[in-house]
Amino acid sequence: SGDCDVLDAKVLSSSAPALYANSLDLHEKSFDETLLSAGGQEVMTDGNLGGSSLHSEAFAYEVLYRCELASLLKTEAEISYIDQGGKKTDLLVEGGGVRLGVSVTRALAWPAEEPYTVAQATELLEGKLSDALLSTANVAPEDIWARQILSVISYAPGHTQSIETAWSEIDPAIRADTLVM
């Protein structure tokens, strides 16, 4: 539920940052990879370049696929960069006829029921939005995207509220033209 079918031609051709929120309720079911789209399954099969974010990347893609009719073009290890040691993004998708870089992060406290503060959200967003700018500058011409999406997976509505509050207070130069979902 929430913001769906929002990446229209007006948004995709704009340079304005934007924040969208949606909610996935898995009803405490176990993760079943066979229920993912073909692109989501490819994300899981291809893996990522390290870390424990693979499931988050698959969920981020599934939201874009199901809500925005996006198609997967490349996973993290397939995207070409000018500097292989520089900042990278997690997915390259196409939505609305536009190439979009997708970076994924998680907003949660531990244990998961603990509050996620605005200060924590601000630190996360400032770092990840800055990284999005760097990966956009680093992408090779053959994989260049028009906009970048920062997909933030949060554990609970309160965590999402902290992200929304922090986003509204972040320096516009850091938010740049990134779409936060």
PDB file of C-alpha atoms in Angstrom:
ATOM      1  CA  SER A   1       0.000   0.000   0.000  1.00  0.00           C
ATOM      2  CA  GLY A   2       1.049   3.618  -0.280  1.00  0.00           C
ATOM      3  CA  ASP A   3       2.675   5.527  -3.110  1.00  0.00           C
ATOM      4  CA  CYS A   4       2.467   3.481  -6.283  1.00  0.00           C
ATOM      5  CA  ASP A   5       2.540   4.445  -9.974  1.00  0.00           C
ATOM      6  CA  VAL A   6       4.215   7.760  -9.103  1.00  0.00           C
ATOM      7  CA  LEU A   7       7.185   7.726 -11.483  1.00  0.00           C
ATOM      8  CA  ASP A   8       5.405   9.360 -14.396  1.00  0.00           C
ATOM      9  CA  ALA A   9       6.955  11.393 -17.216  1.00  0.00           C
ATOM     10  CA  LYS A  10       6.726  14.616 -15.196  1.00  0.00           C
ATOM     11  CA  VAL A  11       8.653  13.155 -12.237  1.00  0.00           C
ATOM     12  CA  LEU A  12      11.189  11.342 -14.410  1.00  0.00           C
ATOM     13  CA  SER A  13      11.966  14.426 -16.507  1.00  0.00           C
ATOM     14  CA  SER A  14      12.224  16.714 -13.488  1.00  0.00           C
ATOM     15  CA  SER A  15      15.372  17.414 -11.497  1.00  0.00           C
ATOM     16  CA  ALA A  16      13.455  17.898  -8.239  1.00  0.00           C
ATOM     17  CA  PRO A  17      14.063  15.490  -5.373  1.00  0.00           C
ATOM     18  CA  ALA A  18      11.030  13.647  -4.057  1.00  0.00           C
ATOM     19  CA  LEU A  19      10.092  11.249  -1.271  1.00  0.00           C
ATOM     20  CA  TYR A  20       7.537   8.466  -1.645  1.00  0.00           C
ATOM     21  CA  ALA A  21       6.415   5.923   0.953  1.00  0.00           C
ATOM     22  CA  ASN A  22       4.822   2.545   0.589  1.00  0.00           C
ATOM     23  CA  SER A  23       4.348  -0.408   2.889  1.00  0.00           C
ATOM     24  CA  LEU A  24       4.833  -4.130   2.459  1.00  0.00           C
ATOM     25  CA  ASP A  25       3.160  -6.434   4.971  1.00  0.00           C
ATOM     26  CA  LEU A  26       4.463  -9.953   4.630  1.00  0.00           C
ATOM     27  CA  HIS A  27       2.048 -11.232   7.296  1.00  0.00           C
ATOM     28  CA  GLU A  28       4.961 -12.956   9.042  1.00  0.00           C
ATOM     29  CA  LYS A  29       5.291 -15.397   6.173  1.00  0.00           C
ATOM     30  CA  SER A  30       8.657 -16.874   5.405  1.00  0.00           C
ATOM     31  CA  PHE A  31      10.569 -15.576   2.409  1.00  0.00           C
ATOM     32  CA  ASP A  32       9.728 -17.577  -0.718  1.00  0.00           C
ATOM     33  CA  GLU A  33      12.048 -16.664  -3.579  1.00  0.00           C
ATOM     34  CA  THR A  34       9.801 -18.445  -6.083  1.00  0.00           C
ATOM     35  CA  LEU A  35       7.161 -15.717  -5.600  1.00  0.00           C
ATOM     36  CA  LEU A  36       9.531 -13.025  -6.894  1.00  0.00           C
ATOM     37  CA  SER A  37       9.331 -11.695 -10.422  1.00  0.00           C
ATOM     38  CA  ALA A  38      11.930 -12.895 -12.925  1.00  0.00           C
ATOM     39  CA  GLY A  39      13.938  -9.712 -12.188  1.00  0.00           C
ATOM     40  CA  GLY A  40      13.719 -10.278  -8.441  1.00  0.00           C
ATOM     41  CA  GLN A  41      14.901 -13.838  -8.913  1.00  0.00           C
ATOM     42  CA  GLU A  42      17.809 -12.570 -11.032  1.00  0.00           C
ATOM     43  CA  VAL A  43      18.774 -10.146  -8.248  1.00  0.00           C
ATOM     44  CA  MET A  44      18.869 -13.093  -5.820  1.00  0.00           C
ATOM     45  CA  THR A  45      20.764 -15.353  -8.248  1.00  0.00           C
ATOM     46  CA  ASP A  46      23.344 -12.751  -9.300  1.00  0.00           C
ATOM     47  CA  GLY A  47      24.042 -11.732  -5.707  1.00  0.00           C
ATOM     48  CA  ASN A  48      25.705  -8.476  -4.786  1.00  0.00           C
ATOM     49  CA  LEU A  49      29.205  -7.175  -4.178  1.00  0.00           C
ATOM     50  CA  GLY A  50      29.177  -7.913  -0.460  1.00  0.00           C
ATOM     51  CA  GLY A  51      27.265  -7.172   2.677  1.00  0.00           C
ATOM     52  CA  SER A  52      23.933  -8.496   3.817  1.00  0.00           C
ATOM     53  CA  SER A  53      21.631  -6.404   1.643  1.00  0.00           C
ATOM     54  CA  LEU A  54      20.635  -8.971  -0.980  1.00  0.00           C
ATOM     55  CA  HIS A  55      17.069  -9.472   0.269  1.00  0.00           C
ATOM     56  CA  SER A  56      16.642  -5.696   0.584  1.00  0.00           C
ATOM     57  CA  GLU A  57      17.769  -5.279  -3.017  1.00  0.00           C
ATOM     58  CA  ALA A  58      15.265  -7.910  -4.154  1.00  0.00           C
ATOM     59  CA  PHE A  59      12.437  -6.191  -2.234  1.00  0.00           C
ATOM     60  CA  ALA A  60      13.429  -2.796  -3.627  1.00  0.00           C
ATOM     61  CA  TYR A  61      13.291  -4.198  -7.150  1.00  0.00           C
ATOM     62  CA  GLU A  62       9.950  -5.930  -6.511  1.00  0.00           C
ATOM     63  CA  VAL A  63       8.376  -2.645  -5.385  1.00  0.00           C
ATOM     64  CA  LEU A  64       9.625  -0.910  -8.533  1.00  0.00           C
ATOM     65  CA  TYR A  65       8.504  -3.814 -10.718  1.00  0.00           C
ATOM     66  CA  ARG A  66       5.058  -4.140  -9.184  1.00  0.00           C
ATOM     67  CA  CYS A  67       4.321  -0.441  -8.543  1.00  0.00           C
ATOM     68  CA  GLU A  68       6.182   1.298 -11.354  1.00  0.00           C
ATOM     69  CA  LEU A  69       6.330  -1.485 -13.971  1.00  0.00           C
ATOM     70  CA  ALA A  70      10.127  -1.197 -13.953  1.00  0.00           C
ATOM     71  CA  SER A  71      12.284  -3.792 -15.665  1.00  0.00           C
ATOM     72  CA  LEU A  72      15.669  -4.954 -14.466  1.00  0.00           C
ATOM     73  CA  LEU A  73      18.523  -4.056 -16.815  1.00  0.00           C
ATOM     74  CA  LYS A  74      21.573  -4.913 -14.686  1.00  0.00           C
ATOM     75  CA  THR A  75      22.448  -6.032 -11.193  1.00  0.00           C
ATOM     76  CA  GLU A  76      25.232  -4.548  -9.104  1.00  0.00           C
ATOM     77  CA  ALA A  77      28.154  -6.537 -10.512  1.00  0.00           C
ATOM     78  CA  GLU A  78      27.009  -5.988 -14.124  1.00  0.00           C
ATOM     79  CA  ILE A  79      26.964  -2.167 -14.077  1.00  0.00           C
ATOM     80  CA  SER A  80      30.079  -0.588 -15.648  1.00  0.00           C
ATOM     81  CA  TYR A  81      31.957   2.217 -13.905  1.00  0.00           C
ATOM     82  CA  ILE A  82      34.739   4.627 -14.756  1.00  0.00           C
ATOM     83  CA  ASP A  83      36.547   3.829 -11.485  1.00  0.00           C
ATOM     84  CA  GLN A  84      35.954   0.244 -10.334  1.00  0.00           C
ATOM     85  CA  GLY A  85      37.091   1.259  -6.849  1.00  0.00           C
ATOM     86  CA  GLY A  86      34.619   4.164  -6.694  1.00  0.00           C
ATOM     87  CA  LYS A  87      31.058   4.307  -5.397  1.00  0.00           C
ATOM     88  CA  LYS A  88      28.569   1.948  -6.990  1.00  0.00           C
ATOM     89  CA  THR A  89      24.811   1.547  -7.115  1.00  0.00           C
ATOM     90  CA  ASP A  90      22.851  -1.659  -6.606  1.00  0.00           C
ATOM     91  CA  LEU A  91      20.581  -1.948  -9.639  1.00  0.00           C
ATOM     92  CA  LEU A  92      19.981  -0.451 -13.054  1.00  0.00           C
ATOM     93  CA  VAL A  93      16.317  -0.507 -14.038  1.00  0.00           C
ATOM     94  CA  GLU A  94      14.122   1.050 -16.675  1.00  0.00           C
ATOM     95  CA  GLY A  95      10.862   2.671 -15.730  1.00  0.00           C
ATOM     96  CA  GLY A  96       8.716   4.902 -17.905  1.00  0.00           C
ATOM     97  CA  GLY A  97      11.280   4.584 -20.699  1.00  0.00           C
ATOM     98  CA  VAL A  98      13.988   6.066 -18.449  1.00  0.00           C
ATOM     99  CA  ARG A  99      17.079   4.396 -17.013  1.00  0.00           C
ATOM    100  CA  LEU A 100      17.212   4.632 -13.226  1.00  0.00           C
ATOM    101  CA  GLY A 101      20.023   3.772 -10.864  1.00  0.00           C
ATOM    102  CA  VAL A 102      18.768   2.208  -7.639  1.00  0.00           C
ATOM    103  CA  SER A 103      20.697   2.244  -4.390  1.00  0.00           C
ATOM    104  CA  VAL A 104      19.290   0.342  -1.441  1.00  0.00           C
ATOM    105  CA  THR A 105      19.691   0.861   2.291  1.00  0.00           C
ATOM    106  CA  ARG A 106      17.959  -0.186   5.499  1.00  0.00           C
ATOM    107  CA  ALA A 107      16.673   2.040   8.271  1.00  0.00           C
ATOM    108  CA  LEU A 108      16.382   0.013  11.440  1.00  0.00           C
ATOM    109  CA  ALA A 109      17.523  -0.094  15.007  1.00  0.00           C
ATOM    110  CA  TRP A 110      18.616  -3.178  16.917  1.00  0.00           C
ATOM    111  CA  PRO A 111      16.791  -4.839  18.416  1.00  0.00           C
ATOM    112  CA  ALA A 112      14.297  -4.117  15.661  1.00  0.00           C
ATOM    113  CA  GLU A 113      11.615  -2.905  18.070  1.00  0.00           C
ATOM    114  CA  GLU A 114      13.859  -0.070  19.317  1.00  0.00           C
ATOM    115  CA  PRO A 115      13.077   3.460  18.143  1.00  0.00           C
ATOM    116  CA  TYR A 116      14.914   4.668  15.067  1.00  0.00           C
ATOM    117  CA  THR A 117      15.709   8.298  15.726  1.00  0.00           C
ATOM    118  CA  VAL A 118      15.691  11.263  13.385  1.00  0.00           C
ATOM    119  CA  ALA A 119      19.416  11.655  14.132  1.00  0.00           C
ATOM    120  CA  GLN A 120      20.035   8.077  12.947  1.00  0.00           C
ATOM    121  CA  ALA A 121      17.895   8.681   9.867  1.00  0.00           C
ATOM    122  CA  THR A 122      19.733  11.921   9.081  1.00  0.00           C
ATOM    123  CA  GLU A 123      23.126  10.222   9.296  1.00  0.00           C
ATOM    124  CA  LEU A 124      21.953   7.364   7.060  1.00  0.00           C
ATOM    125  CA  LEU A 125      20.330   9.597   4.449  1.00  0.00           C
ATOM    126  CA  GLU A 126      23.175  12.106   4.260  1.00  0.00           C
ATOM    127  CA  GLY A 127      25.650   9.280   3.691  1.00  0.00           C
ATOM    128  CA  LYS A 128      23.554   7.356   1.178  1.00  0.00           C
ATOM    129  CA  LEU A 129      22.393  10.431  -0.763  1.00  0.00           C
ATOM    130  CA  SER A 130      26.013  11.613  -0.994  1.00  0.00           C
ATOM    131  CA  ASP A 131      27.011   8.142  -2.220  1.00  0.00           C
ATOM    132  CA  ALA A 132      24.239   8.292  -4.855  1.00  0.00           C
ATOM    133  CA  LEU A 133      25.769  11.473  -6.250  1.00  0.00           C
ATOM    134  CA  LEU A 134      29.206   9.833  -6.351  1.00  0.00           C
ATOM    135  CA  SER A 135      27.973   6.643  -8.053  1.00  0.00           C
ATOM    136  CA  THR A 136      26.071   8.721 -10.623  1.00  0.00           C
ATOM    137  CA  ALA A 137      29.297  10.594 -11.405  1.00  0.00           C
ATOM    138  CA  ASN A 138      31.185   7.282 -11.574  1.00  0.00           C
ATOM    139  CA  VAL A 139      28.884   5.265 -13.873  1.00  0.00           C
ATOM    140  CA  ALA A 140      30.312   4.501 -17.314  1.00  0.00           C
ATOM    141  CA  PRO A 141      28.601   6.109 -20.323  1.00  0.00           C
ATOM    142  CA  GLU A 142      27.070   2.823 -21.522  1.00  0.00           C
ATOM    143  CA  ASP A 143      25.135   2.429 -18.253  1.00  0.00           C
ATOM    144  CA  ILE A 144      24.349   6.054 -17.420  1.00  0.00           C
ATOM    145  CA  TRP A 145      20.980   6.667 -15.780  1.00  0.00           C
ATOM    146  CA  ALA A 146      18.753   9.741 -15.863  1.00  0.00           C
ATOM    147  CA  ARG A 147      17.798   9.673 -12.178  1.00  0.00           C
ATOM    148  CA  GLN A 148      18.790   7.758  -9.098  1.00  0.00           C
ATOM    149  CA  ILE A 149      16.415   6.193  -6.603  1.00  0.00           C
ATOM    150  CA  LEU A 150      17.418   5.581  -3.005  1.00  0.00           C
ATOM    151  CA  SER A 151      15.230   2.745  -1.769  1.00  0.00           C
ATOM    152  CA  VAL A 152      15.072   2.795   2.024  1.00  0.00           C
ATOM    153  CA  ILE A 153      13.740  -0.363   3.661  1.00  0.00           C
ATOM    154  CA  SER A 154      12.506   0.379   7.166  1.00  0.00           C
ATOM    155  CA  TYR A 155      11.234  -2.034   9.790  1.00  0.00           C
ATOM    156  CA  ALA A 156       8.287  -0.142  11.233  1.00  0.00           C
ATOM    157  CA  PRO A 157       6.116   2.934  10.629  1.00  0.00           C
ATOM    158  CA  GLY A 158       8.015   4.902  13.289  1.00  0.00           C
ATOM    159  CA  HIS A 159      11.269   4.212  11.472  1.00  0.00           C
ATOM    160  CA  THR A 160       9.713   5.456   8.239  1.00  0.00           C
ATOM    161  CA  GLN A 161       8.502   8.606   9.997  1.00  0.00           C
ATOM    162  CA  SER A 162      12.072   9.325  11.144  1.00  0.00           C
ATOM    163  CA  ILE A 163      13.277   8.944   7.541  1.00  0.00           C
ATOM    164  CA  GLU A 164      10.560  11.327   6.299  1.00  0.00           C
ATOM    165  CA  THR A 165      11.392  13.928   8.971  1.00  0.00           C
ATOM    166  CA  ALA A 166      15.126  13.695   8.337  1.00  0.00           C
ATOM    167  CA  TRP A 167      14.679  13.927   4.545  1.00  0.00           C
ATOM    168  CA  SER A 168      12.748  17.171   4.865  1.00  0.00           C
ATOM    169  CA  GLU A 169      15.608  18.706   6.888  1.00  0.00           C
ATOM    170  CA  ILE A 170      18.548  17.581   4.725  1.00  0.00           C
ATOM    171  CA  ASP A 171      20.490  20.133   2.691  1.00  0.00           C
ATOM    172  CA  PRO A 172      18.911  20.393  -0.789  1.00  0.00           C
ATOM    173  CA  ALA A 173      22.377  20.055  -2.353  1.00  0.00           C
ATOM    174  CA  ILE A 174      22.656  16.562  -0.835  1.00  0.00           C
ATOM    175  CA  ARG A 175      19.098  15.589  -1.792  1.00  0.00           C
ATOM    176  CA  ALA A 176      19.926  16.833  -5.314  1.00  0.00           C
ATOM    177  CA  ASP A 177      17.631  15.099  -7.817  1.00  0.00           C
ATOM    178  CA  THR A 178      17.433  11.734  -6.012  1.00  0.00           C
ATOM    179  CA  LEU A 179      14.074  10.075  -5.574  1.00  0.00           C
ATOM    180  CA  VAL A 180      13.710   8.428  -2.153  1.00  0.00           C
ATOM    181  CA  MET A 181      11.284   5.533  -1.859  1.00  0.00           C
TER     182      MET A 181
END
